[in-house]
Amino acid sequence: MHIDKQSPIPIYFQIMEQLKTQIKNGELKADAPLPSEREYAEQFGISRMTVRQALSNLVNEGFLYRQKGRGTFVSKLKMEQPLQGLTSFTEDMRSRGMKPGSRLAEYQLIPATEELASILGCGYPSMLHKIIRVRLANDIPMALEASYIPFDMAGKLDASHFRSSMYEHIEEYNQMPISRAKQELEPGTASQEEAELLGIQPGAPVLYIKRTTYLQDGTAFEHVKSAYRGDRYTFVHYMDRVK
Amino acid sequence: MHIDKQSPIPIYFQIMEQLKTQIKNGELKADAPLPSEREYAEQFGISRMTVRQALSNLVNEGFLYRQKGRGTFVSKLKMEQPLQGLTSFTEDMRSRGMKPGSRLAEYQLIPATEELASILGCGYPSMLHKIIRVRLANDIPMALEASYIPFDMAGKLDASHFRSSMYEHIEEYNQMPISRAKQELEPGTASQEEAELLGIQPGAPVLYIKRTTYLQDGTAFEHVKSAYRGDRYTFVHYMDRVK
DNA sequence: CAGTGGTCTAGACCACGCG
DNA sequence: GCGTGGTCTAGACCACTGA
């Protein structure tokens, strides 16, 4: 393990990457104490504060934990964690080892309803992209999805946008990264129409997911209502205590 | 706004608390630029690094966001966020303005099944507390819940533990804070037995939630399988991009 | 007691945004 | 060019842990 002080890559970042690798490799075993912050600082010939920045980030991400007066240790978890976080349908399916796909069912530019304008925090007479798609996994229907995106935040859309990464387009168009989403999950039973589009029996269990996604400054840029097949989809996530 | 350098409360923490208050009050408005880190440092007569520690924490918690070369700004979100994170059923219901309750349906000390031993990462012949409860909100059944907790991680349990906060007991008993949980959510339809205990019709939508909860060092200490009434419960959460 | 992480200082240079 | 956040230094004192 060594660092390159001349590299344009920040030192704390180099340390983080190497420690993550060592944890994944098993070179650093779960519950094993790391060398102390002062040892790392001396070993690399850098300041202790720089070491702390690296370690603090890894603690926040759950790779390490600290104990006052004792030391810093490797966390047991995190080795097999998909580490999902906020993902698009496409990323979600890929991380499950399935081939994502999509069939456009409807596209329109519509005036915002009162409900959507309020959720999206946009002016009342504003226009929204309305995109309804059947989402596929390994060519089999997995979910039915209706997205609403303010025209102001995406500009004109065409078929190419529906195929490639919409999230990247949004980040570029607004010059601001995506940072958070609020989701609401509720069980239900498939309606006649949902059942037909998803290829299941009416009355079969479905998982309704409503998502509102926000840019870094807290502006909402999309609202999505979807219905996932209960027989093929389990929603998995990780939560942190307090914060 | 001012800080007390003599106080035993860390300076960065004092700054964090006051900024959060100002954001909630509306003294600091959404998208408004904060004074620069150097201004705060001079105003309080402290080092810039200390100011940065306070601001960085608030950025991680989603109250603020930074832009290189421009400044630090107040995030729009977060003002009304319940800021849930990992909570117990009791905390969850309280945050929804409902009175939580509980009815013990079954308690046993059982030998771990292979499945549970593997999930909990405990030795095969180990003993588990098995606790089945009907969870109430405003005295109406909300969920059916089966918890499995290794005896090693909780010691002997009696009625008082089922009434008070189990999580606090666990943290004290193990001398280690709870930090994370993995959850799996799946829709389903109520079985005959579930329907009776929950007071709903067989075949009505239910939300199955499986949770495994971990201490800071990554040791699993409980596995919970629950069934929530679909007509009275929506699961709400927030996700962060990347990480 | 020595070693650890937690907090803090008073500087420094950089790349970036904006006028 | 000037102010911003991003990174980094070389120290310091504290409270806590464990032998």
Short mmCIF file of C-alpha atoms (C1' of nucleotides) in Angstrom, two decimals:
data_model
loop_
_atom_site.label_atom_id
_atom_site.label_comp_id
_atom_site.label_asym_id
_atom_site.label_seq_id
_atom_site.Cartn_x
_atom_site.Cartn_y
_atom_site.Cartn_z
CA MET A 1 0.00 0.00 0.00
CA HIS A 2 1.37 3.36 -0.96
CA ILE A 3 0.22 6.76 -2.13
CA ASP A 4 1.38 9.17 -4.83
CA LYS A 5 1.68 12.69 -3.47
CA GLN A 6 2.23 14.13 -6.93
CA SER A 7 -0.93 12.64 -8.35
CA PRO A 8 -3.81 15.00 -9.08
CA ILE A 9 -6.04 12.51 -7.26
CA PRO A 10 -6.50 13.71 -3.68
CA ILE A 11 -4.49 11.77 -1.12
CA TYR A 12 -7.52 11.05 1.07
CA PHE A 13 -9.25 9.57 -1.96
CA GLN A 14 -6.29 7.32 -2.78
CA ILE A 15 -6.33 6.02 0.78
CA MET A 16 -10.08 5.37 0.65
CA GLU A 17 -9.82 3.38 -2.56
CA GLN A 18 -6.97 1.23 -1.30
CA LEU A 19 -8.66 0.52 2.00
CA LYS A 20 -11.89 -0.44 0.24
CA THR A 21 -9.91 -2.82 -1.96
CA GLN A 22 -8.16 -4.35 1.03
CA ILE A 23 -11.49 -4.84 2.79
CA LYS A 24 -13.05 -6.49 -0.25
CA ASN A 25 -9.95 -8.67 -0.78
CA GLY A 26 -10.01 -9.81 2.79
CA GLU A 27 -6.54 -8.41 3.47
CA LEU A 28 -8.28 -6.40 6.16
CA LYS A 29 -10.57 -8.77 8.00
CA ALA A 30 -13.82 -7.96 9.74
CA ASP A 31 -13.34 -6.64 13.28
CA ALA A 32 -9.60 -6.33 12.75
CA PRO A 33 -8.13 -3.10 14.09
CA LEU A 34 -6.60 -0.79 11.49
CA PRO A 35 -3.24 0.84 12.09
CA SER A 36 -3.78 4.02 14.07
CA GLU A 37 -4.28 7.36 12.35
CA ARG A 38 -0.84 8.46 13.50
CA GLU A 39 0.77 5.33 12.08
CA TYR A 40 -0.79 5.90 8.67
CA ALA A 41 0.27 9.54 8.75
CA GLU A 42 3.87 8.60 9.47
CA GLN A 43 3.90 5.70 7.01
CA PHE A 44 2.72 7.91 4.14
CA GLY A 45 4.54 11.02 5.28
CA ILE A 46 1.31 13.03 5.41
CA SER A 47 -0.67 14.88 8.02
CA ARG A 48 -2.96 13.08 10.44
CA MET A 49 -5.89 15.27 9.38
CA THR A 50 -5.64 13.89 5.86
CA VAL A 51 -5.74 10.33 7.16
CA ARG A 52 -8.75 11.27 9.26
CA GLN A 53 -10.58 12.63 6.25
CA ALA A 54 -10.18 9.30 4.48
CA LEU A 55 -11.21 7.23 7.49
CA SER A 56 -14.15 9.48 8.37
CA ASN A 57 -15.60 9.06 4.90
CA LEU A 58 -15.28 5.28 5.14
CA VAL A 59 -16.99 5.35 8.54
CA ASN A 60 -19.86 7.34 7.03
CA GLU A 61 -20.16 4.81 4.23
CA GLY A 62 -20.25 1.96 6.73
CA PHE A 63 -16.96 0.24 5.88
CA LEU A 64 -15.32 1.06 9.21
CA TYR A 65 -16.33 1.96 12.74
CA ARG A 66 -14.43 3.79 15.46
CA GLN A 67 -14.24 3.40 19.21
CA LYS A 68 -12.91 6.15 21.41
CA GLY A 69 -9.62 5.22 23.04
CA ARG A 70 -9.52 1.84 21.27
CA GLY A 71 -9.09 2.25 17.57
CA THR A 72 -10.65 1.94 14.14
CA PHE A 73 -12.07 -1.39 12.99
CA VAL A 74 -13.37 -3.09 9.88
CA SER A 75 -17.14 -3.53 9.75
CA LYS A 76 -18.53 -7.00 9.07
CA LEU A 77 -21.21 -5.81 6.73
CA LYS A 78 -20.63 -4.07 3.42
CA MET A 79 -18.70 -6.85 1.80
CA GLU A 80 -21.55 -8.20 -0.24
CA GLN A 81 -23.76 -5.14 -0.10
CA PRO A 82 -25.01 -4.07 -3.51
CA LEU A 83 -24.60 -0.62 -2.03
CA GLN A 84 -27.59 0.48 -4.03
CA GLY A 85 -28.70 3.90 -3.01
CA LEU A 86 -30.85 5.81 -5.45
CA THR A 87 -30.84 4.03 -8.79
CA SER A 88 -32.79 4.06 -12.01
CA PHE A 89 -34.79 1.02 -13.09
CA THR A 90 -32.01 0.19 -15.53
CA GLU A 91 -29.30 0.24 -12.86
CA ASP A 92 -31.54 -1.67 -10.48
CA MET A 93 -32.10 -4.55 -12.90
CA ARG A 94 -28.43 -4.72 -13.90
CA SER A 95 -27.40 -5.02 -10.25
CA ARG A 96 -29.78 -7.99 -10.01
CA GLY A 97 -28.09 -9.61 -12.97
CA MET A 98 -31.02 -9.10 -15.34
CA LYS A 99 -31.20 -7.45 -18.74
CA PRO A 100 -33.27 -4.26 -18.46
CA GLY A 101 -35.66 -3.26 -21.22
CA SER A 102 -38.49 -0.86 -21.85
CA ARG A 103 -41.56 -0.53 -24.06
CA LEU A 104 -43.03 2.94 -24.50
CA ALA A 105 -46.78 2.77 -23.99
CA GLU A 106 -47.62 6.47 -24.11
CA TYR A 107 -45.89 9.83 -24.40
CA GLN A 108 -47.50 13.26 -24.16
CA LEU A 109 -46.75 16.82 -23.12
CA ILE A 110 -49.51 17.70 -20.66
CA PRO A 111 -50.40 20.66 -18.45
CA ALA A 112 -49.67 19.91 -14.80
CA THR A 113 -52.58 18.85 -12.67
CA GLU A 114 -52.89 20.60 -9.34
CA GLU A 115 -51.64 17.49 -7.54
CA LEU A 116 -48.55 17.11 -9.71
CA ALA A 117 -47.74 20.83 -9.63
CA SER A 118 -47.82 20.70 -5.85
CA ILE A 119 -45.65 17.57 -5.63
CA LEU A 120 -43.14 18.90 -8.13
CA GLY A 121 -43.23 22.41 -6.70
CA CYS A 122 -43.59 23.93 -10.14
CA GLY A 123 -45.87 26.77 -11.30
CA TYR A 124 -49.46 25.82 -11.95
CA PRO A 125 -49.74 26.38 -15.67
CA SER A 126 -46.48 24.55 -16.39
CA MET A 127 -46.07 21.73 -18.84
CA LEU A 128 -44.98 18.21 -17.97
CA HIS A 129 -43.61 15.32 -19.92
CA LYS A 130 -45.83 12.30 -19.26
CA ILE A 131 -44.08 9.03 -20.06
CA ILE A 132 -45.72 5.67 -19.58
CA ARG A 133 -43.56 2.62 -20.04
CA VAL A 134 -43.70 -1.10 -19.47
CA ARG A 135 -40.38 -1.98 -17.88
CA LEU A 136 -38.88 -5.33 -18.81
CA ALA A 137 -36.36 -7.62 -17.14
CA ASN A 138 -34.95 -10.32 -19.41
CA ASP A 139 -37.72 -9.36 -21.85
CA ILE A 140 -40.48 -10.17 -19.36
CA PRO A 141 -42.70 -7.38 -17.97
CA MET A 142 -41.58 -6.36 -14.50
CA ALA A 143 -43.31 -3.04 -13.85
CA LEU A 144 -45.65 -0.45 -15.23
CA GLU A 145 -44.32 3.05 -14.80
CA ALA A 146 -45.72 6.56 -15.28
CA SER A 147 -43.17 9.41 -15.06
CA TYR A 148 -43.91 13.12 -14.91
CA ILE A 149 -41.07 15.57 -15.56
CA PRO A 150 -41.43 19.36 -15.81
CA PHE A 151 -40.60 20.54 -19.32
CA ASP A 152 -38.43 23.29 -17.79
CA MET A 153 -36.11 20.74 -16.27
CA ALA A 154 -35.57 18.49 -19.26
CA GLY A 155 -36.23 20.43 -22.47
CA LYS A 156 -37.50 18.60 -25.50
CA LEU A 157 -37.36 14.81 -25.35
CA ASP A 158 -37.34 12.28 -28.13
CA ALA A 159 -37.00 8.55 -28.53
CA SER A 160 -33.24 8.63 -27.87
CA HIS A 161 -33.82 9.95 -24.36
CA PHE A 162 -36.22 7.15 -23.51
CA ARG A 163 -33.57 4.61 -24.46
CA SER A 164 -30.50 6.14 -22.81
CA SER A 165 -30.03 7.31 -19.26
CA MET A 166 -32.64 9.91 -18.43
CA TYR A 167 -30.90 10.75 -15.15
CA GLU A 168 -27.68 11.71 -16.90
CA HIS A 169 -29.63 13.91 -19.28
CA ILE A 170 -31.31 15.68 -16.36
CA GLU A 171 -28.04 16.27 -14.53
CA GLU A 172 -26.46 17.73 -17.62
CA TYR A 173 -29.45 19.85 -18.59
CA ASN A 174 -29.68 21.43 -15.14
CA GLN A 175 -25.97 21.52 -14.38
CA MET A 176 -26.70 20.07 -10.98
CA PRO A 177 -26.35 16.54 -9.64
CA ILE A 178 -29.26 14.41 -8.51
CA SER A 179 -29.04 13.80 -4.80
CA ARG A 180 -32.13 12.33 -3.14
CA ALA A 181 -35.50 10.72 -3.62
CA LYS A 182 -38.55 10.19 -1.47
CA GLN A 183 -40.35 6.91 -2.01
CA GLU A 184 -43.69 5.57 -0.83
CA LEU A 185 -44.42 1.84 -1.06
CA GLU A 186 -47.80 0.23 -0.76
CA PRO A 187 -49.14 -3.23 -1.57
CA GLY A 188 -52.12 -3.68 -3.86
CA THR A 189 -53.79 -6.07 -6.23
CA ALA A 190 -53.54 -5.77 -9.99
CA SER A 191 -56.38 -4.09 -11.84
CA GLN A 192 -57.63 -5.52 -15.12
CA GLU A 193 -55.52 -3.08 -17.15
CA GLU A 194 -52.38 -3.53 -15.04
CA ALA A 195 -52.75 -7.30 -15.21
CA GLU A 196 -52.91 -7.24 -19.02
CA LEU A 197 -49.85 -5.03 -19.43
CA LEU A 198 -47.84 -6.96 -16.85
CA GLY A 199 -48.93 -10.41 -17.98
CA ILE A 200 -50.33 -11.51 -14.62
CA GLN A 201 -53.76 -12.36 -13.26
CA PRO A 202 -56.08 -9.56 -12.12
CA GLY A 203 -56.00 -9.53 -8.32
CA ALA A 204 -52.41 -10.76 -8.12
CA PRO A 205 -50.19 -8.89 -5.63
CA VAL A 206 -48.42 -5.78 -6.93
CA LEU A 207 -46.12 -3.31 -5.21
CA TYR A 208 -47.02 0.33 -5.88
CA ILE A 209 -44.05 2.66 -5.65
CA LYS A 210 -44.33 6.43 -5.83
CA ARG A 211 -41.04 8.28 -6.16
CA THR A 212 -40.18 11.96 -6.18
CA THR A 213 -36.58 12.71 -7.12
CA TYR A 214 -34.66 15.84 -6.21
CA LEU A 215 -31.58 17.71 -7.38
CA GLN A 216 -28.90 18.77 -4.93
CA ASP A 217 -30.63 22.07 -4.22
CA GLY A 218 -33.85 20.30 -3.32
CA THR A 219 -35.76 21.01 -6.54
CA ALA A 220 -38.04 18.12 -7.54
CA PHE A 221 -37.52 17.08 -11.14
CA GLU A 222 -39.60 13.94 -11.53
CA HIS A 223 -42.50 12.10 -10.02
CA VAL A 224 -42.95 8.43 -10.86
CA LYS A 225 -45.83 6.11 -10.09
CA SER A 226 -45.11 2.48 -10.73
CA ALA A 227 -46.61 -0.95 -10.19
CA TYR A 228 -44.18 -3.85 -9.76
CA ARG A 229 -45.11 -7.50 -10.11
CA GLY A 230 -45.20 -9.05 -6.67
CA ASP A 231 -44.17 -12.45 -7.97
CA ARG A 232 -40.93 -11.21 -9.51
CA TYR A 233 -39.82 -8.18 -7.53
CA THR A 234 -38.62 -7.66 -3.99
CA PHE A 235 -37.59 -4.19 -2.91
CA VAL A 236 -34.34 -4.28 -0.92
CA HIS A 237 -32.75 -1.39 0.90
CA TYR A 238 -30.54 -0.40 3.80
CA MET A 239 -31.31 2.11 6.50
CA ASP A 240 -29.04 3.94 8.93
CA ARG A 241 -29.83 4.61 12.58
CA VAL A 242 -30.46 8.20 13.61
CA LYS A 243 -28.31 10.51 11.50
CA MET B 1 -25.83 33.76 16.55
CA HIS B 2 -22.81 33.16 18.72
CA ILE B 3 -20.75 30.35 20.14
CA ASP B 4 -19.27 29.60 23.54
CA LYS B 5 -15.64 28.55 23.27
CA GLN B 6 -15.49 27.54 26.93
CA SER B 7 -18.44 25.19 26.66
CA PRO B 8 -17.74 21.45 26.80
CA ILE B 9 -19.99 21.12 23.75
CA PRO B 10 -17.79 21.02 20.65
CA ILE B 11 -17.77 24.23 18.65
CA TYR B 12 -18.65 22.49 15.38
CA PHE B 13 -21.67 20.97 17.10
CA GLN B 14 -22.84 24.34 18.40
CA ILE B 15 -22.65 25.75 14.89
CA MET B 16 -24.57 22.80 13.46
CA GLU B 17 -27.40 23.18 15.97
CA GLN B 18 -27.75 26.89 15.38
CA LEU B 19 -27.74 26.56 11.62
CA LYS B 20 -30.37 23.82 11.76
CA THR B 21 -32.52 26.09 13.91
CA GLN B 22 -32.09 28.99 11.51
CA ILE B 23 -33.04 26.77 8.59
CA LYS B 24 -36.15 25.47 10.33
CA ASN B 25 -37.13 29.00 11.45
CA GLY B 26 -36.80 30.29 7.95
CA GLU B 27 -34.10 32.79 8.96
CA LEU B 28 -31.99 31.02 6.37
CA LYS B 29 -34.13 30.59 3.31
CA ALA B 30 -33.94 27.81 0.73
CA ASP B 31 -31.31 28.46 -1.94
CA ALA B 32 -29.91 31.40 0.02
CA PRO B 33 -26.12 31.50 0.12
CA LEU B 34 -24.56 31.14 3.56
CA PRO B 35 -21.74 33.42 4.65
CA SER B 36 -18.46 31.95 3.44
CA GLU B 37 -16.44 29.60 5.58
CA ARG B 38 -13.83 32.31 6.07
CA GLU B 39 -16.47 34.80 7.21
CA TYR B 40 -17.82 32.40 9.83
CA ALA B 41 -14.29 31.67 11.02
CA GLU B 42 -13.54 35.36 11.48
CA GLN B 43 -16.93 36.14 13.02
CA PHE B 44 -16.53 33.45 15.67
CA GLY B 45 -12.79 33.83 16.06
CA ILE B 46 -12.19 30.18 15.22
CA SER B 47 -10.32 28.21 12.59
CA ARG B 48 -11.80 27.66 9.15
CA MET B 49 -11.36 23.89 9.53
CA THR B 50 -13.76 23.91 12.46
CA VAL B 51 -16.36 25.77 10.42
CA ARG B 52 -15.84 23.24 7.62
CA GLN B 53 -16.46 20.35 9.98
CA ALA B 54 -19.83 21.82 10.92
CA LEU B 55 -20.84 22.59 7.34
CA SER B 56 -19.64 19.24 5.99
CA ASN B 57 -21.81 17.38 8.47
CA LEU B 58 -24.84 19.43 7.46
CA VAL B 59 -24.10 18.74 3.80
CA ASN B 60 -23.99 15.01 4.55
CA GLU B 61 -27.32 15.26 6.35
CA GLY B 62 -28.85 17.07 3.40
CA PHE B 63 -29.47 20.47 4.98
CA LEU B 64 -26.94 22.29 2.80
CA TYR B 65 -25.21 21.85 -0.52
CA ARG B 66 -21.95 23.27 -1.83
CA GLN B 67 -20.81 24.46 -5.22
CA LYS B 68 -17.13 24.86 -6.02
CA GLY B 69 -16.17 28.49 -6.50
CA ARG B 70 -19.70 29.70 -5.70
CA GLY B 71 -20.58 29.03 -2.12
CA THR B 72 -22.68 27.03 0.32
CA PHE B 73 -26.46 27.09 0.03
CA VAL B 74 -29.55 26.02 1.94
CA SER B 75 -31.31 22.96 0.54
CA LYS B 76 -35.02 23.19 -0.22
CA LEU B 77 -35.80 19.77 1.13
CA LYS B 78 -35.34 18.68 4.71
CA MET B 79 -37.61 21.23 6.24
CA GLU B 80 -40.58 18.94 6.61
CA GLN B 81 -38.69 15.68 6.38
CA PRO B 82 -39.47 13.34 9.25
CA LEU B 83 -35.83 12.34 8.74
CA GLN B 84 -36.76 8.85 9.73
CA GLY B 85 -33.87 6.54 9.26
CA LEU B 86 -33.93 3.24 11.07
CA THR B 87 -36.74 3.25 13.61
CA SER B 88 -38.62 0.79 15.75
CA PHE B 89 -42.34 0.20 15.21
CA THR B 90 -43.00 2.36 18.26
CA GLU B 91 -41.00 5.31 16.92
CA ASP B 92 -42.49 4.85 13.48
CA MET B 93 -46.09 5.09 14.72
CA ARG B 94 -45.35 8.06 16.96
CA SER B 95 -43.85 9.97 14.05
CA ARG B 96 -47.11 9.34 12.21
CA GLY B 97 -49.06 10.81 15.09
CA MET B 98 -50.54 7.49 16.20
CA LYS B 99 -50.51 5.76 19.55
CA PRO B 100 -48.40 2.60 19.29
CA GLY B 101 -49.42 -0.58 21.09
CA SER B 102 -48.57 -4.22 21.15
CA ARG B 103 -50.19 -7.55 22.01
CA LEU B 104 -47.92 -10.49 22.71
CA ALA B 105 -49.16 -13.51 20.80
CA GLU B 106 -46.32 -15.94 21.48
CA TYR B 107 -42.96 -16.05 23.23
CA GLN B 108 -40.48 -18.94 23.23
CA LEU B 109 -36.79 -19.66 23.47
CA ILE B 110 -36.05 -21.84 20.44
CA PRO B 111 -32.99 -23.43 18.85
CA ALA B 112 -31.97 -21.57 15.68
CA THR B 113 -33.09 -23.07 12.42
CA GLU B 114 -30.43 -23.34 9.75
CA GLU B 115 -31.97 -20.41 7.86
CA LEU B 116 -32.04 -18.10 10.88
CA ALA B 117 -28.55 -19.10 12.01
CA SER B 118 -27.24 -18.19 8.59
CA ILE B 119 -29.08 -14.86 8.44
CA LEU B 120 -28.02 -13.91 11.96
CA GLY B 121 -24.49 -15.25 11.52
CA CYS B 122 -24.64 -17.11 14.79
CA GLY B 123 -23.45 -20.61 15.64
CA TYR B 124 -25.77 -23.41 14.64
CA PRO B 125 -26.79 -24.80 18.01
CA SER B 126 -27.49 -21.36 19.45
CA MET B 127 -30.71 -20.30 21.10
CA LEU B 128 -33.02 -17.55 19.87
CA HIS B 129 -35.77 -15.52 21.44
CA LYS B 130 -38.87 -15.87 19.29
CA ILE B 131 -41.36 -13.08 19.85
CA ILE B 132 -44.63 -12.85 17.97
CA ARG B 133 -46.67 -9.72 18.47
CA VAL B 134 -49.68 -8.02 16.98
CA ARG B 135 -48.68 -4.38 16.62
CA LEU B 136 -51.38 -1.80 17.20
CA ALA B 137 -51.83 1.81 16.12
CA ASN B 138 -54.52 3.69 18.04
CA ASP B 139 -55.59 0.28 19.37
CA ILE B 140 -56.28 -1.10 15.89
CA PRO B 141 -54.13 -3.93 14.48
CA MET B 142 -51.54 -2.59 12.07
CA ALA B 143 -49.05 -5.43 11.64
CA LEU B 144 -48.18 -8.95 12.61
CA GLU B 145 -44.55 -9.30 13.60
CA ALA B 146 -42.22 -12.22 14.36
CA SER B 147 -38.80 -11.27 15.82
CA TYR B 148 -35.84 -13.58 16.31
CA ILE B 149 -33.00 -12.42 18.58
CA PRO B 150 -29.97 -14.50 19.59
CA PHE B 151 -30.00 -15.19 23.32
CA ASP B 152 -26.31 -14.23 23.44
CA MET B 153 -27.11 -10.70 22.34
CA ALA B 154 -29.99 -9.93 24.66
CA GLY B 155 -29.78 -12.15 27.74
CA LYS B 156 -32.96 -13.12 29.54
CA LEU B 157 -36.08 -11.24 28.54
CA ASP B 158 -39.31 -10.73 30.42
CA ALA B 159 -42.52 -8.84 29.98
CA SER B 160 -40.90 -5.49 30.85
CA HIS B 161 -38.64 -5.73 27.81
CA PHE B 162 -41.54 -6.30 25.45
CA ARG B 163 -43.16 -3.10 26.68
CA SER B 164 -40.12 -0.78 26.78
CA SER B 165 -37.59 -0.06 24.08
CA MET B 166 -35.96 -3.29 22.97
CA TYR B 167 -33.38 -1.38 20.91
CA GLU B 168 -32.11 0.51 23.94
CA HIS B 169 -31.82 -2.73 25.84
CA ILE B 170 -29.78 -4.29 23.03
CA GLU B 171 -27.43 -1.31 22.78
CA GLU B 172 -26.80 -1.38 26.51
CA TYR B 173 -26.41 -5.13 26.74
CA ASN B 174 -23.82 -5.24 23.94
CA GLN B 175 -22.12 -1.93 24.70
CA MET B 176 -22.34 -1.06 21.04
CA PRO B 177 -24.74 1.20 19.14
CA ILE B 178 -27.16 -0.06 16.51
CA SER B 179 -26.22 1.30 13.14
CA ARG B 180 -27.91 -0.29 10.11
CA ALA B 181 -30.64 -2.55 8.88
CA LYS B 182 -31.34 -4.40 5.67
CA GLN B 183 -34.99 -4.56 4.65
CA GLU B 184 -36.83 -6.53 1.99
CA LEU B 185 -40.35 -5.48 1.01
CA GLU B 186 -42.80 -7.58 -0.94
CA PRO B 187 -46.53 -7.33 -1.57
CA GLY B 188 -48.84 -10.24 -0.80
CA THR B 189 -52.38 -11.16 0.10
CA ALA B 190 -53.48 -12.00 3.62
CA SER B 191 -53.72 -15.65 4.59
CA GLN B 192 -56.64 -16.88 6.68
CA GLU B 193 -54.60 -16.68 9.88
CA GLU B 194 -53.10 -13.27 9.12
CA ALA B 195 -56.51 -11.90 8.21
CA GLU B 196 -57.96 -12.98 11.55
CA LEU B 197 -55.18 -11.48 13.62
CA LEU B 198 -55.14 -8.24 11.63
CA GLY B 199 -58.90 -7.87 11.38
CA ILE B 200 -59.03 -7.76 7.58
CA GLN B 201 -60.43 -9.98 4.84
CA PRO B 202 -58.42 -12.97 3.62
CA GLY B 203 -56.91 -11.98 0.28
CA ALA B 204 -56.64 -8.28 1.18
CA PRO B 205 -53.29 -6.64 0.26
CA VAL B 206 -50.52 -6.86 2.85
CA LEU B 207 -46.96 -5.62 2.80
CA TYR B 208 -44.41 -8.20 3.93
CA ILE B 209 -41.29 -6.66 5.45
CA LYS B 210 -38.23 -8.68 6.43
CA ARG B 211 -35.63 -6.80 8.42
CA THR B 212 -32.18 -7.73 9.67
CA THR B 213 -30.66 -5.23 12.07
CA TYR B 214 -26.94 -4.79 12.75
CA LEU B 215 -24.72 -3.28 15.41
CA GLN B 216 -21.96 -0.88 14.50
CA ASP B 217 -19.46 -3.68 14.02
CA GLY B 218 -21.76 -5.42 11.56
CA THR B 219 -23.05 -8.16 13.88
CA ALA B 220 -26.68 -9.03 13.20
CA PHE B 221 -28.78 -8.99 16.36
CA GLU B 222 -32.35 -9.43 15.14
CA HIS B 223 -34.35 -10.70 12.23
CA VAL B 224 -37.96 -9.63 11.91
CA LYS B 225 -40.67 -10.86 9.56
CA SER B 226 -43.78 -8.73 9.52
CA ALA B 227 -47.01 -8.32 7.62
CA TYR B 228 -48.49 -4.81 7.47
CA ARG B 229 -52.08 -4.04 6.55
CA GLY B 230 -52.10 -2.54 3.06
CA ASP B 231 -55.16 -0.42 3.79
CA ARG B 232 -53.56 1.40 6.71
CA TYR B 233 -49.83 1.44 6.09
CA THR B 234 -47.58 3.09 3.53
CA PHE B 235 -43.85 2.67 3.81
CA VAL B 236 -42.03 5.97 3.26
CA HIS B 237 -38.28 6.44 2.95
CA TYR B 238 -35.57 8.60 1.46
CA MET B 239 -32.64 7.44 -0.64
CA ASP B 240 -29.37 9.13 -1.49
CA ARG B 241 -27.67 9.03 -4.87
CA VAL B 242 -24.43 7.06 -5.15
CA LYS B 243 -22.51 7.13 -1.90
"C1'" DC C 1 0.74 4.80 32.03
"C1'" DA C 2 0.94 5.00 26.81
"C1'" DG C 3 -1.90 4.90 22.83
"C1'" DT C 4 -6.27 5.93 20.68
"C1'" DG C 5 -9.74 8.78 18.48
"C1'" DG C 6 -12.12 13.72 19.04
"C1'" DT C 7 -11.45 18.40 18.58
"C1'" DC C 8 -9.06 22.53 17.19
"C1'" DT C 9 -5.55 25.99 15.32
"C1'" DA C 10 -3.37 29.13 11.86
"C1'" DG C 11 -1.77 29.00 8.29
"C1'" DA C 12 -1.08 27.25 2.91
"C1'" DC C 13 -1.92 26.38 -2.27
"C1'" DC C 14 -5.24 24.86 -5.74
"C1'" DA C 15 -9.19 24.92 -9.24
"C1'" DC C 16 -13.24 26.90 -10.01
"C1'" DG C 17 -17.11 30.64 -10.90
"C1'" DC C 18 -18.08 35.11 -11.94
"C1'" DG C 19 -17.71 39.74 -13.27
"C1'" DG D 1 -8.65 39.23 -10.33
"C1'" DC D 2 -10.97 38.02 -6.37
"C1'" DG D 3 -13.69 35.15 -3.52
"C1'" DT D 4 -15.32 30.49 -3.12
"C1'" DG D 5 -14.93 25.71 -1.60
"C1'" DG D 6 -11.32 21.53 -1.87
"C1'" DT D 7 -7.24 19.83 -0.09
"C1'" DC D 8 -3.38 19.68 3.02
"C1'" DT D 9 0.14 20.65 6.84
"C1'" DA D 10 2.33 20.23 11.50
"C1'" DG D 11 1.45 20.83 15.28
"C1'" DA D 12 -1.78 20.95 19.95
"C1'" DC D 13 -4.79 19.42 24.09
"C1'" DC D 14 -8.57 16.48 25.61
"C1'" DA D 15 -11.16 12.18 27.19
"C1'" DC D 16 -11.16 7.64 26.86
"C1'" DT D 17 -9.34 2.69 26.89
"C1'" DG D 18 -6.62 -0.99 28.42
"C1'" DA D 19 -2.62 -3.04 30.45
#
